[in-house]
Coordinates of C-alpha atoms in Angstrom, one line a residue:
Chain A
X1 CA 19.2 13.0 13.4
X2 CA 16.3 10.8 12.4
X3 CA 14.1 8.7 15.2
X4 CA 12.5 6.2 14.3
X5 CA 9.9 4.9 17.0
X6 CA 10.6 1.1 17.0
X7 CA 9.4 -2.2 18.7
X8 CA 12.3 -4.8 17.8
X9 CA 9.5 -7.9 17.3
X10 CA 8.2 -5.8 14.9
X11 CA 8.6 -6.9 11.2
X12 CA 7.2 -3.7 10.1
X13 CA 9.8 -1.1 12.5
X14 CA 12.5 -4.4 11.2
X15 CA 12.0 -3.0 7.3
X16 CA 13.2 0.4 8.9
X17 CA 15.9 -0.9 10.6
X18 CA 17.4 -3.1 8.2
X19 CA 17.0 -0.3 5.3
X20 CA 18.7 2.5 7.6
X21 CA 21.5 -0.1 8.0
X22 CA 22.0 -0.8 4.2
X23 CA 22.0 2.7 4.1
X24 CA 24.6 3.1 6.5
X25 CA 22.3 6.0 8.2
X26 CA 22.6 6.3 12.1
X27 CA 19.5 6.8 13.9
X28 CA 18.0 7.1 17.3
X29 CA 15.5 5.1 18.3
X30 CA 12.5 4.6 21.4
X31 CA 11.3 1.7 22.0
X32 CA 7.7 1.5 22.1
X33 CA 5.9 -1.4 24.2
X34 CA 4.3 -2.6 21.1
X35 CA 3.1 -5.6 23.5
X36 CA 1.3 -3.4 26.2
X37 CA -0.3 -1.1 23.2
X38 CA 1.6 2.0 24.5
X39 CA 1.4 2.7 20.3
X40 CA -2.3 2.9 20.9
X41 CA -2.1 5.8 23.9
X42 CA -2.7 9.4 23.2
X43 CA 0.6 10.3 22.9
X44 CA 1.8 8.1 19.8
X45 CA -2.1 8.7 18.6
X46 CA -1.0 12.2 18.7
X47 CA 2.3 11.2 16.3
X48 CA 0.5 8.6 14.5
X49 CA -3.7 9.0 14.4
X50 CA -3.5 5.2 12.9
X51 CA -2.2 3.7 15.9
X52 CA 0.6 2.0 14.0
X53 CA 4.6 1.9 14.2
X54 CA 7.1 2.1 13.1
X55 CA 7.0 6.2 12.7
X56 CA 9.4 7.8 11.5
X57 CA 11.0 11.5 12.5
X58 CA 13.7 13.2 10.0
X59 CA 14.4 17.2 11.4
X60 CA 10.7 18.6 11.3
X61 CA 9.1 15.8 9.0
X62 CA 6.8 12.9 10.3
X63 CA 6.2 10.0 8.5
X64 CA 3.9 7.0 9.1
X65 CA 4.1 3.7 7.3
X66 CA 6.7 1.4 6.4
X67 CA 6.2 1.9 3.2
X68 CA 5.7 5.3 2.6
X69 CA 9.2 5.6 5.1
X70 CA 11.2 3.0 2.7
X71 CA 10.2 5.3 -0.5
X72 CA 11.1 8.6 1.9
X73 CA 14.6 7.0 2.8
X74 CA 15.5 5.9 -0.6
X75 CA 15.0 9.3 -2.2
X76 CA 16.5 10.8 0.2
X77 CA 19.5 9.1 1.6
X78 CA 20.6 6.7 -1.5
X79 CA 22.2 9.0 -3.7
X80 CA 22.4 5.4 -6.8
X81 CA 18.2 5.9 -7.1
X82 CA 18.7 1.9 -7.2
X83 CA 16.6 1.2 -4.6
X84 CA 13.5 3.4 -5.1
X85 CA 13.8 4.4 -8.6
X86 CA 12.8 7.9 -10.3
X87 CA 11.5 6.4 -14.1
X88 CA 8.0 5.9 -14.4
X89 CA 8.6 1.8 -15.2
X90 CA 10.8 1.6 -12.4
X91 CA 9.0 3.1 -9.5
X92 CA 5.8 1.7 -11.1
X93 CA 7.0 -1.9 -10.6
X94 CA 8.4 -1.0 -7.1
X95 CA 5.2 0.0 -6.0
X96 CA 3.2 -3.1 -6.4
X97 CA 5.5 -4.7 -4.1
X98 CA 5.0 -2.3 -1.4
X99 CA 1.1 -2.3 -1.5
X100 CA 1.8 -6.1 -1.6
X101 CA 4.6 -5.8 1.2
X102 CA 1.8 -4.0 3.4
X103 CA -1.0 -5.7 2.1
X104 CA -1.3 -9.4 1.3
X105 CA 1.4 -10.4 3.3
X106 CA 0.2 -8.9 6.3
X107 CA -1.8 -11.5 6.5
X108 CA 1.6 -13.8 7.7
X109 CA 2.3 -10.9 10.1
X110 CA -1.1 -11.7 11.5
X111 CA -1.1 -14.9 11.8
X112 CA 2.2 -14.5 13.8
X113 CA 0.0 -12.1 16.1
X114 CA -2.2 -15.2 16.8
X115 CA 0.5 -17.3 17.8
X116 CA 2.5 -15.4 19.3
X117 CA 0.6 -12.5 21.5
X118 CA -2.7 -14.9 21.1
X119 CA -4.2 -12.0 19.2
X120 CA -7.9 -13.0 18.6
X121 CA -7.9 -13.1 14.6
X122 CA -9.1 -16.5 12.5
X123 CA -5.8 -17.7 12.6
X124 CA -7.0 -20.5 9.4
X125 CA -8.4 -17.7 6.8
X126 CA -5.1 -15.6 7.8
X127 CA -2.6 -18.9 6.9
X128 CA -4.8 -19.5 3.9
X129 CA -4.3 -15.6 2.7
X130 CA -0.5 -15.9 3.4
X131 CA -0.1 -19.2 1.6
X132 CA -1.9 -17.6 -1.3
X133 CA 0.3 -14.9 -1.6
X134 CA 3.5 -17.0 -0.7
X135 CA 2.5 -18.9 -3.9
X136 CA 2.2 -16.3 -6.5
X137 CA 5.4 -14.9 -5.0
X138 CA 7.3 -17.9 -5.4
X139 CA 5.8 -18.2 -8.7
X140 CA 7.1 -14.9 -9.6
X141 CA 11.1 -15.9 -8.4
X142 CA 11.2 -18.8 -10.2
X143 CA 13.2 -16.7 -13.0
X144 CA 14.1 -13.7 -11.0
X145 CA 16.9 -13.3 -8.5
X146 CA 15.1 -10.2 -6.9
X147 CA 11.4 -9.1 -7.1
X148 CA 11.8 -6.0 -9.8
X149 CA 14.5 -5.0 -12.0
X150 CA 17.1 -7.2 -11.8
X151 CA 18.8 -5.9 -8.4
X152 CA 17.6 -5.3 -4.5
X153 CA 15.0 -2.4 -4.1
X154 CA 12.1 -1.4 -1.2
X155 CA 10.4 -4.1 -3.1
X156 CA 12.2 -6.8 -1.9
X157 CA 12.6 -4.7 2.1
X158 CA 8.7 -4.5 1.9
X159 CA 7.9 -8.2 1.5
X160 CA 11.1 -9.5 3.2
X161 CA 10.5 -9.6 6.8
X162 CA 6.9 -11.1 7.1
X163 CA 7.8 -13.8 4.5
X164 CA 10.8 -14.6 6.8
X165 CA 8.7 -15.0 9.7
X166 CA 6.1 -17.1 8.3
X167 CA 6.9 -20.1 10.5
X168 CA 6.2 -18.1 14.1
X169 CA 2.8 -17.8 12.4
X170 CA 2.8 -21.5 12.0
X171 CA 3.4 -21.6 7.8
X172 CA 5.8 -23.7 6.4
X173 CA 7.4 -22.1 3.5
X174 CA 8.8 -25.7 2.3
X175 CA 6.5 -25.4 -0.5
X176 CA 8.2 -22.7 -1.9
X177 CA 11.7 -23.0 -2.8
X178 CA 12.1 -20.3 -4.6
X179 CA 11.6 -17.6 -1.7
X180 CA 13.7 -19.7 0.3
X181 CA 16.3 -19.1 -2.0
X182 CA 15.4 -15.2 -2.0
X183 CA 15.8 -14.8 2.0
X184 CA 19.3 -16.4 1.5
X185 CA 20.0 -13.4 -1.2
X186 CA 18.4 -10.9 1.2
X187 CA 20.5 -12.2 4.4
X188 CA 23.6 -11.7 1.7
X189 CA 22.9 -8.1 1.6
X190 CA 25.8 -5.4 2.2
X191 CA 24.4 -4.2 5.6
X192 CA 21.8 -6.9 6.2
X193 CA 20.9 -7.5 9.8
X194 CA 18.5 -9.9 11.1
X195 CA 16.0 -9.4 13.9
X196 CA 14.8 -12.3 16.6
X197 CA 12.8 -14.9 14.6
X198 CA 14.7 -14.4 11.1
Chain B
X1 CA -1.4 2.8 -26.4
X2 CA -2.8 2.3 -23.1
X3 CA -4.5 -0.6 -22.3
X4 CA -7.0 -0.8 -19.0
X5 CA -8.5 -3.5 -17.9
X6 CA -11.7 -1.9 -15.8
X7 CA -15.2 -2.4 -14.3
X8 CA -17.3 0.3 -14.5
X9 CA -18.4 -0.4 -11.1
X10 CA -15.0 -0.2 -9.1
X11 CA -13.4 2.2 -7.2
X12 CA -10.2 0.9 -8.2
X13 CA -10.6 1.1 -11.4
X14 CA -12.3 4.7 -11.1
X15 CA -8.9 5.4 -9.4
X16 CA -7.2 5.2 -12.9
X17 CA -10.1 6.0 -15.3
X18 CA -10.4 9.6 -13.2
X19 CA -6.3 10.0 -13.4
X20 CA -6.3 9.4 -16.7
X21 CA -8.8 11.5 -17.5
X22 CA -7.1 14.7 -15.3
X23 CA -4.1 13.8 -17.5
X24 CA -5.6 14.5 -20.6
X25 CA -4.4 10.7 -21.5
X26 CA -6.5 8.4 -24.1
X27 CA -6.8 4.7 -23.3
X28 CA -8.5 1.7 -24.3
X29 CA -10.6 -0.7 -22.5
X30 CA -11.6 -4.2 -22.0
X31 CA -14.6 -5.1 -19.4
X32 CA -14.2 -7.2 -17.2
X33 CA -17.4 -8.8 -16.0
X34 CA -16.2 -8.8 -11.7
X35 CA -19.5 -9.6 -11.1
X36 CA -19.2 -13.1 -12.7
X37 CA -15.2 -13.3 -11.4
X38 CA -13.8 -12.9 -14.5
X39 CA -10.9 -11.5 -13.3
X40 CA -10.5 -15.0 -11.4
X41 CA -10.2 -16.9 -14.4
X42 CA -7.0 -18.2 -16.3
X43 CA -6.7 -15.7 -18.6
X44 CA -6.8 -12.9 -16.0
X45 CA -4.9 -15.0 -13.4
X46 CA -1.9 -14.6 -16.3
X47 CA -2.4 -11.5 -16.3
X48 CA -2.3 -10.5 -12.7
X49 CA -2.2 -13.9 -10.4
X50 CA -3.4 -11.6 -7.4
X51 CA -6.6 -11.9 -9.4
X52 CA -7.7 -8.3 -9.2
X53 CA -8.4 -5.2 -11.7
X54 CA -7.3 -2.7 -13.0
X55 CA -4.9 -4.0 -14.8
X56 CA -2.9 -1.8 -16.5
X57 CA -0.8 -2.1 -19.8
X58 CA 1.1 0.4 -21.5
X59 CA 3.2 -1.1 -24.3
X60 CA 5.2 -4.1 -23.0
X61 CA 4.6 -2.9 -19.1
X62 CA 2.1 -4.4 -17.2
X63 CA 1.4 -3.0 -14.0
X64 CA -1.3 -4.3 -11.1
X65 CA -2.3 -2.9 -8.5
X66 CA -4.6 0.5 -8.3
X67 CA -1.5 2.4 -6.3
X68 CA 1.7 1.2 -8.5
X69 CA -1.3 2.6 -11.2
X70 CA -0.8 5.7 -10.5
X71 CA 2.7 6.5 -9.4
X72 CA 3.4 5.2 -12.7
X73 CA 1.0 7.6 -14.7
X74 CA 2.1 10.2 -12.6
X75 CA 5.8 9.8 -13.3
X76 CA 5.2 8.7 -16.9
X77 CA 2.5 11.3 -18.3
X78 CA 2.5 14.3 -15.5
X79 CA 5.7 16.6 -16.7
X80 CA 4.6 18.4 -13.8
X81 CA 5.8 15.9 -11.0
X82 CA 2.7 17.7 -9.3
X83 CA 0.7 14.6 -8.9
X84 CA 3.7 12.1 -7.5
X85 CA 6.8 14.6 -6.6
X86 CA 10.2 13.3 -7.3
X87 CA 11.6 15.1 -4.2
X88 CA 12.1 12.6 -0.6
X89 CA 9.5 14.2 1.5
X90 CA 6.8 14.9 -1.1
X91 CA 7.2 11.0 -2.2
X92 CA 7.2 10.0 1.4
X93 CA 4.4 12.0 2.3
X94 CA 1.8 11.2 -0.6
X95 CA 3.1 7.4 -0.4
X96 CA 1.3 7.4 3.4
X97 CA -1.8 7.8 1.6
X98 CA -1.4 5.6 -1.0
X99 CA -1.1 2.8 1.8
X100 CA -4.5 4.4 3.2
X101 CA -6.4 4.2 0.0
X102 CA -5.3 0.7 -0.6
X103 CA -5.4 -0.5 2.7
X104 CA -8.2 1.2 5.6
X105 CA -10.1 3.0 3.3
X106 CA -10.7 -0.7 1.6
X107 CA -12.7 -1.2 4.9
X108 CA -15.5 0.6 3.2
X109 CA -14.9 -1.1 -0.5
X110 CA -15.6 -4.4 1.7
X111 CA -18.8 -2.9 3.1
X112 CA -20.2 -2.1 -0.1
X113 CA -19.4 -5.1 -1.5
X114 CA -21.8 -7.2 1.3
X115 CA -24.5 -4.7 0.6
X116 CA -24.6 -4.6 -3.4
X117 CA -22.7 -8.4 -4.2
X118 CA -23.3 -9.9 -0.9
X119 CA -20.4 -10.7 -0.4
X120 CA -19.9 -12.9 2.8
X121 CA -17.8 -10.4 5.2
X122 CA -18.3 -9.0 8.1
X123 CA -19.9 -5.9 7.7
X124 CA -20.3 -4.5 11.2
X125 CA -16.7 -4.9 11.2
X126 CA -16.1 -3.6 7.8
X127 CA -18.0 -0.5 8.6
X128 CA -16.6 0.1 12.1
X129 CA -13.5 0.1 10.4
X130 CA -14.1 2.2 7.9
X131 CA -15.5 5.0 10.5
X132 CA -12.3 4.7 12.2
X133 CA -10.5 5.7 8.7
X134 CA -12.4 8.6 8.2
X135 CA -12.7 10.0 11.5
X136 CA -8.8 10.4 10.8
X137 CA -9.0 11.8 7.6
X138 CA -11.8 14.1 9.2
X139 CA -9.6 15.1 11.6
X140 CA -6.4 15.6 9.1
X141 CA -8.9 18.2 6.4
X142 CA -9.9 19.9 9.2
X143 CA -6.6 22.5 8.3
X144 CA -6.1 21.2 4.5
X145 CA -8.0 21.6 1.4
X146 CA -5.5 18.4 0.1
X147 CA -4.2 15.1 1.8
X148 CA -0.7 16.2 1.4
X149 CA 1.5 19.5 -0.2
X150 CA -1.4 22.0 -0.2
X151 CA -2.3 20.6 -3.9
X152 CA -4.1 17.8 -5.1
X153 CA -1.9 14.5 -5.8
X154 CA -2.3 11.0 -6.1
X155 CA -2.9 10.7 -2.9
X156 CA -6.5 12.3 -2.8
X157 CA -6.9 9.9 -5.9
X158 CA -6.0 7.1 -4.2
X159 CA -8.3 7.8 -1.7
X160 CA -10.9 9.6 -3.0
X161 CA -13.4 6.6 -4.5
X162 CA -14.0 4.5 -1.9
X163 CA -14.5 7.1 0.5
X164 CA -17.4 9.1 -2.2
X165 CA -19.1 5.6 -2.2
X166 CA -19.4 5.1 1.7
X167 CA -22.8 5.7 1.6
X168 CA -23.3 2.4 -0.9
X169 CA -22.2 0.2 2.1
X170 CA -23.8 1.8 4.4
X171 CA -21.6 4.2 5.9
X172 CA -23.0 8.0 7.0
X173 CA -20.5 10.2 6.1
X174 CA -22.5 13.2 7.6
X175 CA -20.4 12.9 10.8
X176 CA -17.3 14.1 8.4
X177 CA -17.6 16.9 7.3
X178 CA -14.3 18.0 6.0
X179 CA -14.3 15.1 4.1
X180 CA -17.8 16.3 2.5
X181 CA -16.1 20.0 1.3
X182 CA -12.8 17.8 0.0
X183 CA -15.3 15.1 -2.2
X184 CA -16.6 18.5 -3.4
X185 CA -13.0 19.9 -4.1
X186 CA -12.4 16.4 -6.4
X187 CA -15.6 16.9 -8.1
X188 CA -14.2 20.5 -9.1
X189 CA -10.4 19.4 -10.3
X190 CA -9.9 19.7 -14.0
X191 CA -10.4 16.7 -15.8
X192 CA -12.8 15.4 -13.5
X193 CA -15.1 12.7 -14.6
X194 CA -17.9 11.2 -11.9
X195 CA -18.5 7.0 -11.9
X196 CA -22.2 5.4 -10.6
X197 CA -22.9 6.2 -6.9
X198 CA -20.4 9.3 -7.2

């Protein structure tokens, strides 16, 4: 059975979530009190030495990083290759969206961490970083329905849920029209689910 | 033919000139002068609106991004599938460490860059940062001569760089010392080709 070591405010544990669900996969979960840094204590140090969740168990195999667990999932558990493809093009143009999934757009995710847990970040330089990214992004769908390839892959799981929560981190994403459009595709998704915020 | 868009002086760019090399692959290259921000300019903002090298182009693909890089040359040029496995778990695994090299392990890019550009970052910060990365990767050698698979792969690419150039912002890597007999394992791969402060 795979356990997936969650915290539902999460956007990162939410990519899990939501991909597991398009997937149709069941999975247990433990909720980790993201809020109180229980991710932080020596025993999820012990599963993840980064200090980060969501992690991810599958029989005997560990995984840590949202990203790395979207790429895991897809080859294993979606049978099409659609969503992480095998080509060299393909998974090529997947993968800049992931490091920009958990890159650049972290810097939304952070902002939201200012506003919402009061973490003690420069709240200004991480709306600027967001709105820069948000830009090129919404550059990039004004003649594409989905981020790579014509259809839904990790791509578009990896960059989805901090773009959808750019307004708890006080960014209006009125500016760009064109994502708005996306997260309206995304929420169409056979097995979307939403999480609190989105 | 391939096309790389490179500085002699990054890591990221080393990232692809040294997997390229390994690969046996020729290439050609354009300069771009980062010092001056080239690579902020128009024509590169076309190119890659993130405004960052290498840039990579290999007939009508264009690829950004030092990461997507490589799991494309891997999957296009290694008929292996050593260097970025096909299977779930060796993609998962390797793809936690492609999120290291282009995320933590930037920590010490950042530091290097305040002590030979003087860039305006905060390099206690960057550093302490950076220490927290590799006491982690310390700690994971300490049983492995590779990051993942028992065999060199992207992932000790990915990493690799930015961790050999520590010292060039500042960093003392003598604490590490697993990560001193792994740089020397890189230095020894086939195909191995050094850059300046390597």
């Amino acid at each position: 059975m795979i356990h997936l070591y969650d915290f539902e405010l999460s956007g990162s544990c939410y990519k899990i979530r939501l991909f597991l669900n398009i997937l149709g996969k069941e999975y247990e979960k433990t909720n980790v009190d993201f809020v109180n840094k229980e991710h932080k204590n020596d025993k999820y140090l012990a599963l993840n030495p980064f200090g980060e969740i969501p992690i991810l168990e599958d029989g005997d195999l560990r995984l840590r990083d949202a990203q790395a667990i979207l790429v895991y999932l897809a080859r294993k558990y979606d049978s099409s290759g659609n969503w992480f493809p095998a080509d060299a093009e393909g998974a090529g143009r997947v993968a800049q969206w992931l490091a920009t999934g958990g890159g650049e757009i972290m810097s939304s995710a952070g902002a939201r961490l200012v506003k919402i847990l009061d973490y003690p970040l420069d709240l200004e330089n991480l709306q600027a970083g967001a709105n820069r990214v948000f830009g090129i992004l919404n550059a990039h769908l004004a003649d594409r329905e989905w981020l790579e390839l014509g259809r839904s892959t990790v791509a578009d799981i990896a960059c989805f849920p901090y773009t959808a929560l750019a307004g708890e981190g006080g960014i209006d994403l009125s500016p760009y029209p064109n994502i708005l459009a996306w997260i309206e595709r995304m929420k169409a998704l056979p097995g979307y689910i939403p999480m609190p915020g989105i």
